[in-house]
Every structure is written in structure tokens, then in C-alpha cells.
Amino acid sequence: MSQEQQKSGNLVAIITMFFLFAMISFVTNMAAPVGNIWTMDDAVGANPMLGFMGNFMNFLAYLFMGIPAGNMLTKVGYKKTALIAIAVGIVGLLIQYASGLSTGVTGFSIYLLGAFVCGFCVCMLNTVVNPMLNLIGGGGAKGNQLLQLGGACNSLAGTIAPIMVGAILGSITKSTTLAEVNPMLFGAIAIFVVAFIVIYLVNIPEPRQQKVADVKENDKYSPWSFRHFVLGTVAIFCYVGMEVGIPNTFGNFLNIQEHFAVFDASNAINASAIIGGMTGLYWLLMLVGRLTSGFISGKISSRTQLLTVSCVGIVLVLISMFVPETAGASMVGFSGGSFAVNNVPLFTIFLVLMGLCTSIMWGCIFNLATEGLGKYTEKASGIFMMMVVGGGILPLIQNSIVGETIGSLRMSYWIVVAVLAYMIFYALIGSKNVNKDIKVD
């Protein structure tokens, strides 16, 4: 293959991976706002925690699919793994559509099954896109640069999903049904079908295909032999839990609606749309952060970026926890079918700003954790994806702390402070490769 052909093939692969990055976020970020419909259903208990169960099932799938997805990547390659993932995603979305045809416990159970199947899809897609972009970029700063630009596409889709759900549903009441979000489900299915056709037709290069074959089943070494990778899996477990938990905890305002009356009585009426707008703004700031990182990552190391945003993040979260509860602020958001200025609690502004900090962590952690793994990279990616289950576990733990007061909601963010402290440790110490004696070529 000539150098020009290789560059052309890499460009096609990069564009394809960016698109898949966006699909991952769109499907994932539909789970929490759609799940809030079940919090109002008396037939399944009308429990606020039900709104997080779809999100939990989505991330639980990573625990079961992470390692199989990594093994699939080494055996059938990047393209076939992506095609299988998209097909599974279509099945998952169809199951979620079917859940709207039933009611009560039956409908809720089918919805959770659909969310679980969609989790298989996004796990496999994540297993494909992250190592491919990192390897095409040659690892290091350039690899992180492609990951951050791909993450920007991820954030754009994450911005759109909750805003669309909030705009479609408006205020969630006992009469709201899952069938009302069918337009989004059908749109996602159509996008998946188009993506399947496009990926099937284009030629995607298989980086490291020969070297992956050199990894023997009885090899005495594995990704687990590298300390910086092991600590990186812990970092990604904590990070995803934090990234998902921060915006999802906004959903608790649906159960403390009277608090909105402190700032604007109409906010209680449009709580769902306002919270959707706040969540969308959080993801929009993640888009800004990732685009910025995409431009500077060629010059500034992943370690420096991770350390900086972790320190800033701790300051923002601590401020949000201790500013007066009754302090209000204005925020531009999507409400009532159009953009409007809404009055919201001041502390939420600092939590929304956390989107700038969480934005670049995924790419930095993946880049640092897989640096120097060589032929073990593909299997490492599968293991790495398994730990994304943190996105389902930590938000559940955080929201179990939240009671019926704003004070309990804010104190739940001590979990986020602990996560950020670990990120600082990983950036300073844990990310250093101390196992360079292991042959990886």
C-alpha cells in the first residue's frame, strides 16, 4: 500500500470513528431522561430511582461485554466488530420501542432489556473507536488529539439527546408514556441503518493486525501485567461514574420541584425541560473542552491536561457544595419549546461548568493507560470498556444518598470530590509505566 493510499484509508477510518463516537453518546444519553417516565408510573412503584435503572442497565452491559468485545476485536477486526455492534444496537432500540406497547412492570422490564442490549452495542463500539483512533494517531500526544476530537463528536450528540427528550416530553406527568419518545427511537434506528450500510461499503484499515496475532493465549504477560493500565482501569471506572452522575443527579430536581419556586414558580411546571437544558449545556461544555483539547493535545501532554482539569474540578465541586442553598442565578436554556432565560439554584451553575473538566478526561486516561502496551492494546481496550460499568454503579450510589432536600443532593457530591482526588493521583503517579521490561513488539 502506497503512502497516499494509507493516508486516504486513515482519513476514512478517522471520519467513521468520529461518527461512531457520536452514536455512542446519543444512545447512552437517551437512557436517563427517557427513564424518568417510569418514575411517575404507579404500576412499577413510582420510585425516583427507577429513572436511573435504564442508565444502570446500559452501563451494566459493559461489565459482561467488555472482555468479549476485546477478544472479538483481535479475532474479526475493527470493521466486523463495528458492524456487529450496530446490528445489536438496532435490536436494542427495537426492544425499547416494544416496551412502549406494554404498561406497568411488563413494559418497564422490556425497557430495561432494551437498555441492556443497547449497552452491548455501545460497549463494542467503544472498544473499536478508542484504540483505532489512538493507534492511527501513533499514541502519545497525537493519539490523544484524535481521541479528543472524536470525543467532541461524542459531546455534540450528548448535548442534543437530553434537549430533544426534554423538548418532546416537556413536563413529565403520570399520563406521559414511552410512546411519546418514539420519534427519537425511530430516528436513532434510521441512523444506525445508514451507518451499517456506510461502514459495510467503506474500506477501514485494520491497524496492528499482524502484531495482534502474535499475542498467544498462553502468554505469561497480559494487559494486567502493567501497573499503569491496572490503575487506569480504576480511573476510568471512577471517571465515567462521575461524568454520568453529575448531570443525571440534576434529575432529582424533578422530585424536589418546590425548590424551583424559590427562584421562579413557573420553573416547577417546566422542570423536565429546564433540567434537560441544563444537562444539554453540561454536554455542550464537554464539546467545547474536547475541541479545545483537540487543538492543544499535540503540544500539551495527557498527564498535564488530566492534572489541571482535576484540580479545577475539585474547586468547582466544593464551591457548589457550600454556596447558600437559596442563592439563585440565571441560565440560558431550552424550555417550553424555545430558548429562554431560566432562574436556577446558583450551585447548579458550578456543576454545569464541570462539563469543561470532565470533557477531556476520557481521552487522557485511555491514552495514558494504554501507552506502551503494544500488542496487548486490543485486549486492553476490551478490559478498559468493562470498567465503564462505573457509569451505572456510581450514579446509583450517589443518588441513593439524595433524600428530599437540596442539602442531601449537594452532599452526595463528596463522591465526586473523592473521584477527582484519585484523578490527581493517577496523573501524578499512577500513570507512569513502571513495566517497560515487558516485551510488547
CSV table of C-alpha atoms in Angstrom, one decimal:
chain,number,residue,atom,x,y,z
A,1,MET,CA,0.0,0.0,0.0
A,2,SER,CA,1.4,3.4,-1.0
A,3,GLN,CA,1.7,6.2,1.5
A,4,GLU,CA,-1.1,8.2,-0.2
A,5,GLN,CA,-3.4,5.2,-0.1
A,6,GLN,CA,-2.6,4.7,3.6
A,7,LYS,CA,-3.3,8.3,4.4
A,8,SER,CA,-6.6,8.1,2.5
A,9,GLY,CA,-7.6,4.9,4.3
A,10,ASN,CA,-6.7,6.5,7.6
A,11,LEU,CA,-8.8,9.6,6.9
A,12,VAL,CA,-11.9,7.4,6.1
A,13,ALA,CA,-11.3,5.4,9.3
A,14,ILE,CA,-11.0,8.6,11.3
A,15,ILE,CA,-14.2,10.1,10.0
A,16,THR,CA,-16.0,6.8,10.5
A,17,MET,CA,-14.8,6.5,14.1
A,18,PHE,CA,-15.9,10.1,14.8
A,19,PHE,CA,-19.4,9.2,13.6
A,20,LEU,CA,-19.4,6.1,15.8
A,21,PHE,CA,-18.3,8.2,18.7
A,22,ALA,CA,-21.4,10.4,18.2
A,23,MET,CA,-23.7,7.4,18.0
A,24,ILE,CA,-22.3,6.0,21.3
A,25,SER,CA,-23.2,9.2,23.2
A,26,PHE,CA,-26.7,9.7,21.6
A,27,VAL,CA,-27.8,6.2,22.5
A,28,THR,CA,-26.3,6.4,26.0
A,29,ASN,CA,-27.7,9.8,26.8
A,30,MET,CA,-31.2,8.8,25.9
A,31,ALA,CA,-31.4,6.3,28.8
A,32,ALA,CA,-31.6,8.7,31.8
A,33,PRO,CA,-34.2,11.3,30.5
A,34,VAL,CA,-36.4,8.6,29.0
A,35,GLY,CA,-36.1,6.6,32.2
A,36,ASN,CA,-37.7,9.4,34.1
A,37,ILE,CA,-41.0,8.5,32.6
A,38,TRP,CA,-41.1,5.4,34.8
A,39,THR,CA,-40.6,7.5,38.0
A,40,MET,CA,-44.2,8.6,37.6
A,41,ASP,CA,-45.7,5.2,36.9
A,42,ASP,CA,-47.6,3.9,40.0
A,43,ALA,CA,-47.8,0.4,38.5
A,44,VAL,CA,-44.0,0.0,39.0
A,45,GLY,CA,-43.7,1.8,42.3
A,46,ALA,CA,-43.3,5.5,41.1
A,47,ASN,CA,-39.8,5.4,42.7
A,48,PRO,CA,-37.4,8.2,41.7
A,49,MET,CA,-34.6,5.6,41.5
A,50,LEU,CA,-36.4,3.9,38.6
A,51,GLY,CA,-35.3,6.8,36.4
A,52,PHE,CA,-31.7,5.6,36.7
A,53,MET,CA,-32.3,1.9,36.1
A,54,GLY,CA,-32.2,2.2,32.3
A,55,ASN,CA,-28.9,4.1,32.7
A,56,PHE,CA,-27.7,1.4,35.1
A,57,MET,CA,-28.6,-1.5,32.7
A,58,ASN,CA,-26.9,0.3,29.8
A,59,PHE,CA,-23.6,0.5,31.7
A,60,LEU,CA,-24.0,-2.9,33.4
A,61,ALA,CA,-23.7,-4.4,29.9
A,62,TYR,CA,-20.1,-3.2,29.8
A,63,LEU,CA,-19.2,-5.5,32.6
A,64,PHE,CA,-20.4,-8.5,30.6
A,65,MET,CA,-19.3,-7.4,27.1
A,66,GLY,CA,-16.0,-5.6,27.7
A,67,ILE,CA,-13.7,-8.6,27.5
A,68,PRO,CA,-15.7,-10.5,24.8
A,69,ALA,CA,-15.6,-7.3,22.7
A,70,GLY,CA,-11.8,-7.1,23.1
A,71,ASN,CA,-11.5,-10.7,22.1
A,72,MET,CA,-13.8,-10.1,19.1
A,73,LEU,CA,-11.6,-7.2,18.1
A,74,THR,CA,-8.5,-9.4,17.9
A,75,LYS,CA,-10.3,-12.2,16.1
A,76,VAL,CA,-12.5,-10.5,13.5
A,77,GLY,CA,-11.0,-7.0,13.3
A,78,TYR,CA,-12.3,-3.5,13.7
A,79,LYS,CA,-14.8,-3.3,10.8
A,80,LYS,CA,-16.7,-6.5,11.6
A,81,THR,CA,-16.9,-5.7,15.3
A,82,ALA,CA,-18.4,-2.3,14.4
A,83,LEU,CA,-20.9,-3.9,12.1
A,84,ILE,CA,-22.0,-6.4,14.7
A,85,ALA,CA,-22.2,-3.7,17.3
A,86,ILE,CA,-24.5,-1.6,15.1
A,87,ALA,CA,-26.8,-4.6,14.4
A,88,VAL,CA,-27.1,-5.2,18.1
A,89,GLY,CA,-27.9,-1.5,18.7
A,90,ILE,CA,-30.8,-1.7,16.2
A,91,VAL,CA,-32.2,-4.8,18.1
A,92,GLY,CA,-31.8,-2.9,21.4
A,93,LEU,CA,-33.7,0.2,20.1
A,94,LEU,CA,-36.5,-2.0,18.7
A,95,ILE,CA,-36.9,-3.7,22.1
A,96,GLN,CA,-37.2,-0.3,23.7
A,97,TYR,CA,-39.9,0.6,21.2
A,98,ALA,CA,-41.7,-2.6,22.1
A,99,SER,CA,-41.7,-1.6,25.7
A,100,GLY,CA,-43.9,1.3,24.9
A,101,LEU,CA,-46.5,-1.1,23.7
A,102,SER,CA,-46.9,-2.5,27.2
A,103,THR,CA,-47.6,-0.9,30.6
A,104,GLY,CA,-46.6,-1.4,34.2
A,105,VAL,CA,-44.0,-3.9,35.3
A,106,THR,CA,-44.0,-5.7,31.9
A,107,GLY,CA,-43.3,-2.6,29.9
A,108,PHE,CA,-40.6,-1.5,32.4
A,109,SER,CA,-38.9,-4.9,32.2
A,110,ILE,CA,-38.9,-4.8,28.4
A,111,TYR,CA,-37.5,-1.3,28.6
A,112,LEU,CA,-34.6,-2.4,30.8
A,113,LEU,CA,-33.9,-5.3,28.5
A,114,GLY,CA,-33.7,-2.9,25.6
A,115,ALA,CA,-31.3,-0.6,27.5
A,116,PHE,CA,-29.1,-3.6,28.4
A,117,VAL,CA,-28.9,-4.7,24.8
A,118,CYS,CA,-28.1,-1.2,23.7
A,119,GLY,CA,-25.3,-1.3,26.3
A,120,PHE,CA,-23.8,-4.3,24.4
A,121,CYS,CA,-23.8,-2.1,21.3
A,122,VAL,CA,-22.1,1.0,22.8
A,123,CYS,CA,-19.5,-1.2,24.6
A,124,MET,CA,-18.5,-2.9,21.3
A,125,LEU,CA,-18.4,0.5,19.5
A,126,ASN,CA,-16.2,2.0,22.3
A,127,THR,CA,-13.9,-1.0,22.1
A,128,VAL,CA,-13.4,-0.2,18.4
A,129,VAL,CA,-13.2,3.5,18.2
A,130,ASN,CA,-10.8,4.3,21.1
A,131,PRO,CA,-7.8,2.0,20.2
A,132,MET,CA,-8.2,2.7,16.5
A,133,LEU,CA,-8.0,6.5,16.9
A,134,ASN,CA,-5.2,6.2,19.4
A,135,LEU,CA,-3.2,3.9,17.1
A,136,ILE,CA,-3.8,5.9,13.9
A,137,GLY,CA,-2.5,8.9,15.8
A,138,GLY,CA,0.5,6.9,16.9
A,139,GLY,CA,-0.3,7.1,20.6
A,140,GLY,CA,1.1,9.8,22.8
A,141,ALA,CA,0.0,13.4,22.3
A,142,LYS,CA,-1.2,12.8,18.7
A,143,GLY,CA,-3.2,9.8,19.7
A,144,ASN,CA,-4.8,11.8,22.5
A,145,GLN,CA,-5.5,14.6,20.0
A,146,LEU,CA,-7.6,12.3,17.8
A,147,LEU,CA,-9.4,10.9,20.9
A,148,GLN,CA,-10.3,14.4,22.0
A,149,LEU,CA,-11.7,15.4,18.6
A,150,GLY,CA,-13.7,12.1,18.5
A,151,GLY,CA,-14.9,13.0,22.0
A,152,ALA,CA,-16.1,16.3,20.7
A,153,CYS,CA,-18.4,14.5,18.3
A,154,ASN,CA,-19.5,12.4,21.3
A,155,SER,CA,-20.3,15.5,23.3
A,156,LEU,CA,-22.2,17.1,20.4
A,157,ALA,CA,-24.5,14.1,20.3
A,158,GLY,CA,-24.7,14.1,24.1
A,159,THR,CA,-25.9,17.7,24.0
A,160,ILE,CA,-28.6,17.0,21.5
A,161,ALA,CA,-30.1,13.9,23.1
A,162,PRO,CA,-31.4,15.3,26.5
A,163,ILE,CA,-32.5,18.5,24.9
A,164,MET,CA,-34.5,16.6,22.3
A,165,VAL,CA,-36.1,14.4,25.0
A,166,GLY,CA,-36.9,17.4,27.2
A,167,ALA,CA,-38.4,19.3,24.3
A,168,ILE,CA,-40.5,16.2,23.2
A,169,LEU,CA,-41.8,15.4,26.7
A,170,GLY,CA,-42.0,18.8,28.3
A,171,SER,CA,-43.2,18.2,31.8
A,172,ILE,CA,-43.4,14.5,32.8
A,173,THR,CA,-46.7,13.6,34.3
A,174,LYS,CA,-48.5,10.3,35.2
A,175,SER,CA,-50.1,10.4,31.7
A,176,THR,CA,-46.7,10.6,29.9
A,177,THR,CA,-45.9,7.3,28.1
A,178,LEU,CA,-42.8,5.9,26.5
A,179,ALA,CA,-44.6,6.0,23.1
A,180,GLU,CA,-44.1,9.8,23.1
A,181,VAL,CA,-40.4,9.4,22.5
A,182,ASN,CA,-40.9,7.0,19.6
A,183,PRO,CA,-39.7,9.7,17.1
A,184,MET,CA,-36.3,9.7,18.7
A,185,LEU,CA,-36.2,5.9,18.7
A,186,PHE,CA,-37.1,5.7,15.1
A,187,GLY,CA,-34.6,8.4,14.2
A,188,ALA,CA,-31.8,6.5,16.1
A,189,ILE,CA,-32.7,3.3,14.3
A,190,ALA,CA,-32.6,5.1,10.9
A,191,ILE,CA,-29.1,6.5,11.8
A,192,PHE,CA,-27.9,3.0,12.7
A,193,VAL,CA,-29.1,1.5,9.5
A,194,VAL,CA,-27.4,4.2,7.4
A,195,ALA,CA,-24.2,3.7,9.5
A,196,PHE,CA,-24.3,0.0,8.9
A,197,ILE,CA,-24.5,0.5,5.1
A,198,VAL,CA,-21.8,3.1,5.0
A,199,ILE,CA,-19.3,1.1,7.2
A,200,TYR,CA,-20.0,-2.1,5.2
A,201,LEU,CA,-19.2,-0.3,1.9
A,202,VAL,CA,-16.0,1.7,3.0
A,203,ASN,CA,-12.6,0.2,3.4
A,204,ILE,CA,-11.4,0.5,7.0
A,205,PRO,CA,-7.8,-0.3,7.7
A,206,GLU,CA,-7.0,-2.8,10.5
A,207,PRO,CA,-4.1,-1.3,12.5
A,208,ARG,CA,-1.7,-3.7,14.1
A,209,GLN,CA,-3.5,-6.7,12.5
A,210,GLN,CA,-0.3,-8.8,12.3
A,211,LYS,CA,1.0,-7.9,15.7
A,212,VAL,CA,-2.3,-8.7,17.4
A,213,ALA,CA,-2.0,-12.2,16.0
A,214,ASP,CA,1.3,-12.5,17.9
A,215,VAL,CA,-0.5,-12.4,21.3
A,216,LYS,CA,-0.6,-16.1,22.3
A,217,GLU,CA,-3.3,-17.5,24.7
A,218,ASN,CA,-0.5,-18.9,27.0
A,219,ASP,CA,1.4,-15.7,27.0
A,220,LYS,CA,2.7,-15.2,30.6
A,221,TYR,CA,2.0,-11.4,30.2
A,222,SER,CA,-1.3,-9.6,29.6
A,223,PRO,CA,-2.6,-6.0,30.0
A,224,TRP,CA,-3.0,-6.8,33.7
A,225,SER,CA,0.8,-7.1,33.9
A,226,PHE,CA,1.1,-3.3,33.6
A,227,ARG,CA,0.6,-1.3,36.7
A,228,HIS,CA,-0.3,1.9,34.9
A,229,PHE,CA,-3.0,0.1,33.0
A,230,VAL,CA,-4.5,-1.5,36.1
A,231,LEU,CA,-4.7,1.8,37.9
A,232,GLY,CA,-6.1,3.3,34.6
A,233,THR,CA,-9.0,0.9,34.7
A,234,VAL,CA,-9.8,2.1,38.2
A,235,ALA,CA,-9.6,5.7,36.9
A,236,ILE,CA,-12.0,5.0,34.0
A,237,PHE,CA,-14.4,3.3,36.4
A,238,CYS,CA,-14.5,6.3,38.6
A,239,TYR,CA,-14.4,8.9,35.8
A,240,VAL,CA,-17.4,7.5,33.9
A,241,GLY,CA,-19.3,7.3,37.1
A,242,MET,CA,-18.6,10.9,37.8
A,243,GLU,CA,-19.2,12.1,34.2
A,244,VAL,CA,-22.6,10.4,34.2
A,245,GLY,CA,-23.5,11.1,37.8
A,246,ILE,CA,-23.1,14.9,37.7
A,247,PRO,CA,-25.8,15.6,35.0
A,248,ASN,CA,-28.0,12.7,36.0
A,249,THR,CA,-28.3,13.9,39.5
A,250,PHE,CA,-30.0,17.0,38.1
A,251,GLY,CA,-33.0,14.7,37.6
A,252,ASN,CA,-33.5,14.7,41.3
A,253,PHE,CA,-34.9,18.2,40.9
A,254,LEU,CA,-38.0,16.5,39.4
A,255,ASN,CA,-38.6,15.2,42.9
A,256,ILE,CA,-37.8,18.5,44.7
A,257,GLN,CA,-39.8,20.7,42.3
A,258,GLU,CA,-40.9,23.0,45.1
A,259,HIS,CA,-37.3,24.2,45.3
A,260,PHE,CA,-37.7,25.8,41.9
A,261,ALA,CA,-40.4,28.0,43.4
A,262,VAL,CA,-37.7,29.8,45.4
A,263,PHE,CA,-36.5,31.2,42.2
A,264,ASP,CA,-39.4,31.2,39.8
A,265,ALA,CA,-42.7,29.5,40.3
A,266,SER,CA,-43.0,28.6,36.6
A,267,ASN,CA,-39.9,26.5,36.8
A,268,ALA,CA,-41.7,23.8,38.6
A,269,ILE,CA,-44.1,23.5,35.7
A,270,ASN,CA,-41.3,23.2,33.1
A,271,ALA,CA,-38.8,21.3,35.3
A,272,SER,CA,-38.2,18.5,32.9
A,273,ALA,CA,-37.4,20.8,30.0
A,274,ILE,CA,-35.2,23.0,32.2
A,275,ILE,CA,-33.3,20.1,33.6
A,276,GLY,CA,-32.9,18.7,30.0
A,277,GLY,CA,-31.5,22.1,29.0
A,278,MET,CA,-29.1,22.1,32.0
A,279,THR,CA,-27.9,18.6,31.1
A,280,GLY,CA,-27.5,19.6,27.5
A,281,LEU,CA,-25.4,22.6,28.5
A,282,TYR,CA,-23.2,20.4,30.5
A,283,TRP,CA,-22.6,18.2,27.4
A,284,LEU,CA,-22.2,21.3,25.3
A,285,LEU,CA,-19.3,22.5,27.6
A,286,MET,CA,-17.8,19.0,27.2
A,287,LEU,CA,-17.9,19.6,23.5
A,288,VAL,CA,-16.1,22.9,24.0
A,289,GLY,CA,-13.5,21.3,26.3
A,290,ARG,CA,-12.8,18.4,23.9
A,291,LEU,CA,-12.5,20.7,20.9
A,292,THR,CA,-10.0,22.9,22.8
A,293,SER,CA,-8.1,19.8,23.9
A,294,GLY,CA,-8.1,18.5,20.3
A,295,PHE,CA,-6.2,21.6,19.2
A,296,ILE,CA,-3.7,21.7,22.1
A,297,SER,CA,-3.0,18.0,22.7
A,298,GLY,CA,-0.2,18.0,20.1
A,299,LYS,CA,1.7,20.2,22.4
A,300,ILE,CA,0.4,19.6,25.9
A,301,SER,CA,0.7,16.1,27.4
A,302,SER,CA,-2.3,14.0,28.5
A,303,ARG,CA,-0.8,13.9,32.0
A,304,THR,CA,-0.7,17.7,32.3
A,305,GLN,CA,-4.2,18.1,31.0
A,306,LEU,CA,-5.6,15.5,33.4
A,307,LEU,CA,-3.9,17.0,36.4
A,308,THR,CA,-5.1,20.5,35.5
A,309,VAL,CA,-8.8,19.8,35.0
A,310,SER,CA,-8.9,17.5,38.1
A,311,CYS,CA,-7.6,20.3,40.3
A,312,VAL,CA,-10.0,22.9,38.8
A,313,GLY,CA,-12.8,20.3,39.1
A,314,ILE,CA,-12.3,19.9,42.9
A,315,VAL,CA,-12.6,23.7,43.3
A,316,LEU,CA,-15.8,23.9,41.3
A,317,VAL,CA,-17.5,21.0,43.1
A,318,LEU,CA,-16.5,22.3,46.6
A,319,ILE,CA,-17.9,25.7,45.8
A,320,SER,CA,-21.2,24.1,44.5
A,321,MET,CA,-21.5,22.2,47.8
A,322,PHE,CA,-21.1,25.2,50.1
A,323,VAL,CA,-22.7,28.2,48.4
A,324,PRO,CA,-26.0,29.2,50.1
A,325,GLU,CA,-28.9,27.0,49.1
A,326,THR,CA,-31.2,29.9,48.4
A,327,ALA,CA,-28.8,31.7,46.1
A,328,GLY,CA,-30.2,31.9,42.6
A,329,ALA,CA,-28.7,32.6,39.1
A,330,SER,CA,-29.9,33.0,35.6
A,331,MET,CA,-29.1,30.4,32.9
A,332,VAL,CA,-30.0,30.3,29.3
A,333,GLY,CA,-31.6,27.0,28.4
A,334,PHE,CA,-34.2,25.2,26.3
A,335,SER,CA,-37.6,25.4,27.9
A,336,GLY,CA,-41.2,25.3,26.6
A,337,GLY,CA,-40.1,24.7,23.0
A,338,SER,CA,-37.6,27.6,22.7
A,339,PHE,CA,-34.5,29.0,24.3
A,340,ALA,CA,-35.2,31.1,27.4
A,341,VAL,CA,-33.5,32.5,30.5
A,342,ASN,CA,-34.4,30.4,33.5
A,343,ASN,CA,-33.8,31.1,37.2
A,344,VAL,CA,-32.0,28.2,38.8
A,345,PRO,CA,-30.1,27.5,42.0
A,346,LEU,CA,-26.6,29.0,41.9
A,347,PHE,CA,-24.8,25.8,42.9
A,348,THR,CA,-26.0,24.1,39.7
A,349,ILE,CA,-24.0,26.6,37.6
A,350,PHE,CA,-20.8,25.3,39.1
A,351,LEU,CA,-21.9,21.7,38.4
A,352,VAL,CA,-22.7,22.5,34.8
A,353,LEU,CA,-19.3,24.1,34.5
A,354,MET,CA,-17.8,20.7,35.4
A,355,GLY,CA,-18.5,19.7,31.8
A,356,LEU,CA,-15.3,21.6,30.9
A,357,CYS,CA,-13.3,19.5,33.3
A,358,THR,CA,-14.8,16.1,32.6
A,359,SER,CA,-14.6,16.7,28.9
A,360,ILE,CA,-11.0,15.7,28.3
A,361,MET,CA,-10.6,13.0,31.0
A,362,TRP,CA,-11.7,10.0,28.9
A,363,GLY,CA,-9.2,10.6,26.2
A,364,CYS,CA,-6.4,11.4,28.6
A,365,ILE,CA,-7.0,8.3,30.8
A,366,PHE,CA,-7.3,5.9,27.8
A,367,ASN,CA,-4.1,7.4,26.2
A,368,LEU,CA,-2.1,7.1,29.4
A,369,ALA,CA,-3.4,3.7,30.4
A,370,THR,CA,-2.7,2.1,27.0
A,371,GLU,CA,0.6,3.8,26.4
A,372,GLY,CA,3.4,1.3,25.8
A,373,LEU,CA,1.1,-1.8,25.7
A,374,GLY,CA,2.0,-2.6,22.1
A,375,LYS,CA,0.5,-5.9,21.0
A,376,TYR,CA,-1.7,-6.0,24.2
A,377,THR,CA,-3.6,-2.9,23.2
A,378,GLU,CA,-6.7,-4.5,21.7
A,379,LYS,CA,-7.3,-6.8,24.6
A,380,ALA,CA,-6.6,-3.9,27.0
A,381,SER,CA,-9.3,-2.0,25.2
A,382,GLY,CA,-11.9,-4.7,26.0
A,383,ILE,CA,-10.9,-4.8,29.6
A,384,PHE,CA,-11.0,-1.0,29.7
A,385,MET,CA,-14.5,-1.0,28.4
A,386,MET,CA,-15.6,-3.5,31.0
A,387,MET,CA,-14.8,-0.9,33.7
A,388,VAL,CA,-17.2,1.6,32.1
A,389,VAL,CA,-19.8,-0.1,34.3
A,390,GLY,CA,-18.8,2.6,36.8
A,391,GLY,CA,-21.2,4.8,34.8
A,392,GLY,CA,-24.1,2.7,36.1
A,393,ILE,CA,-22.8,2.0,39.6
A,394,LEU,CA,-21.5,5.3,41.0
A,395,PRO,CA,-24.6,7.4,39.9
A,396,LEU,CA,-26.8,4.8,41.7
A,397,ILE,CA,-24.7,5.1,44.9
A,398,GLN,CA,-24.7,8.9,44.6
A,399,ASN,CA,-28.4,9.1,44.1
A,400,SER,CA,-29.1,6.7,47.0
A,401,ILE,CA,-27.7,9.4,49.2
A,402,VAL,CA,-30.1,12.0,47.9
A,403,GLY,CA,-33.2,12.4,50.0
A,404,GLU,CA,-35.9,15.0,49.8
A,405,THR,CA,-33.7,18.0,50.4
A,406,ILE,CA,-31.3,20.1,48.3
A,407,GLY,CA,-28.7,19.7,51.1
A,408,SER,CA,-28.6,15.9,50.8
A,409,LEU,CA,-28.3,16.3,47.0
A,410,ARG,CA,-25.3,18.6,47.4
A,411,MET,CA,-23.6,16.4,50.0
A,412,SER,CA,-23.8,13.4,47.6
A,413,TYR,CA,-21.1,15.2,45.6
A,414,TRP,CA,-18.4,14.2,48.1
A,415,ILE,CA,-18.2,11.1,45.9
A,416,VAL,CA,-17.2,13.3,43.0
A,417,VAL,CA,-14.6,15.0,45.2
A,418,ALA,CA,-13.1,11.6,46.0
A,419,VAL,CA,-13.0,10.7,42.3
A,420,LEU,CA,-11.2,13.9,41.4
A,421,ALA,CA,-8.7,13.3,44.1
A,422,TYR,CA,-7.9,9.9,42.6
A,423,MET,CA,-7.5,11.5,39.1
A,424,ILE,CA,-4.9,13.8,40.6
A,425,PHE,CA,-3.1,10.7,42.0
A,426,TYR,CA,-3.3,8.9,38.7
A,427,ALA,CA,-2.0,11.9,36.7
A,428,LEU,CA,1.0,12.4,39.1
A,429,ILE,CA,2.0,8.8,39.9
A,430,GLY,CA,-0.3,6.1,38.7
A,431,SER,CA,0.0,6.7,35.0
A,432,LYS,CA,3.8,6.1,34.9
A,433,ASN,CA,4.8,2.9,33.1
A,434,VAL,CA,7.0,1.0,35.5
A,435,ASN,CA,6.9,-2.2,33.5
A,436,LYS,CA,9.0,-1.3,30.5
A,437,ASP,CA,10.9,-4.5,30.8
A,438,ILE,CA,8.0,-6.4,29.3
A,439,LYS,CA,8.4,-7.0,25.5
A,440,VAL,CA,5.4,-5.6,23.6
A,441,ASP,CA,6.5,-5.8,20.0
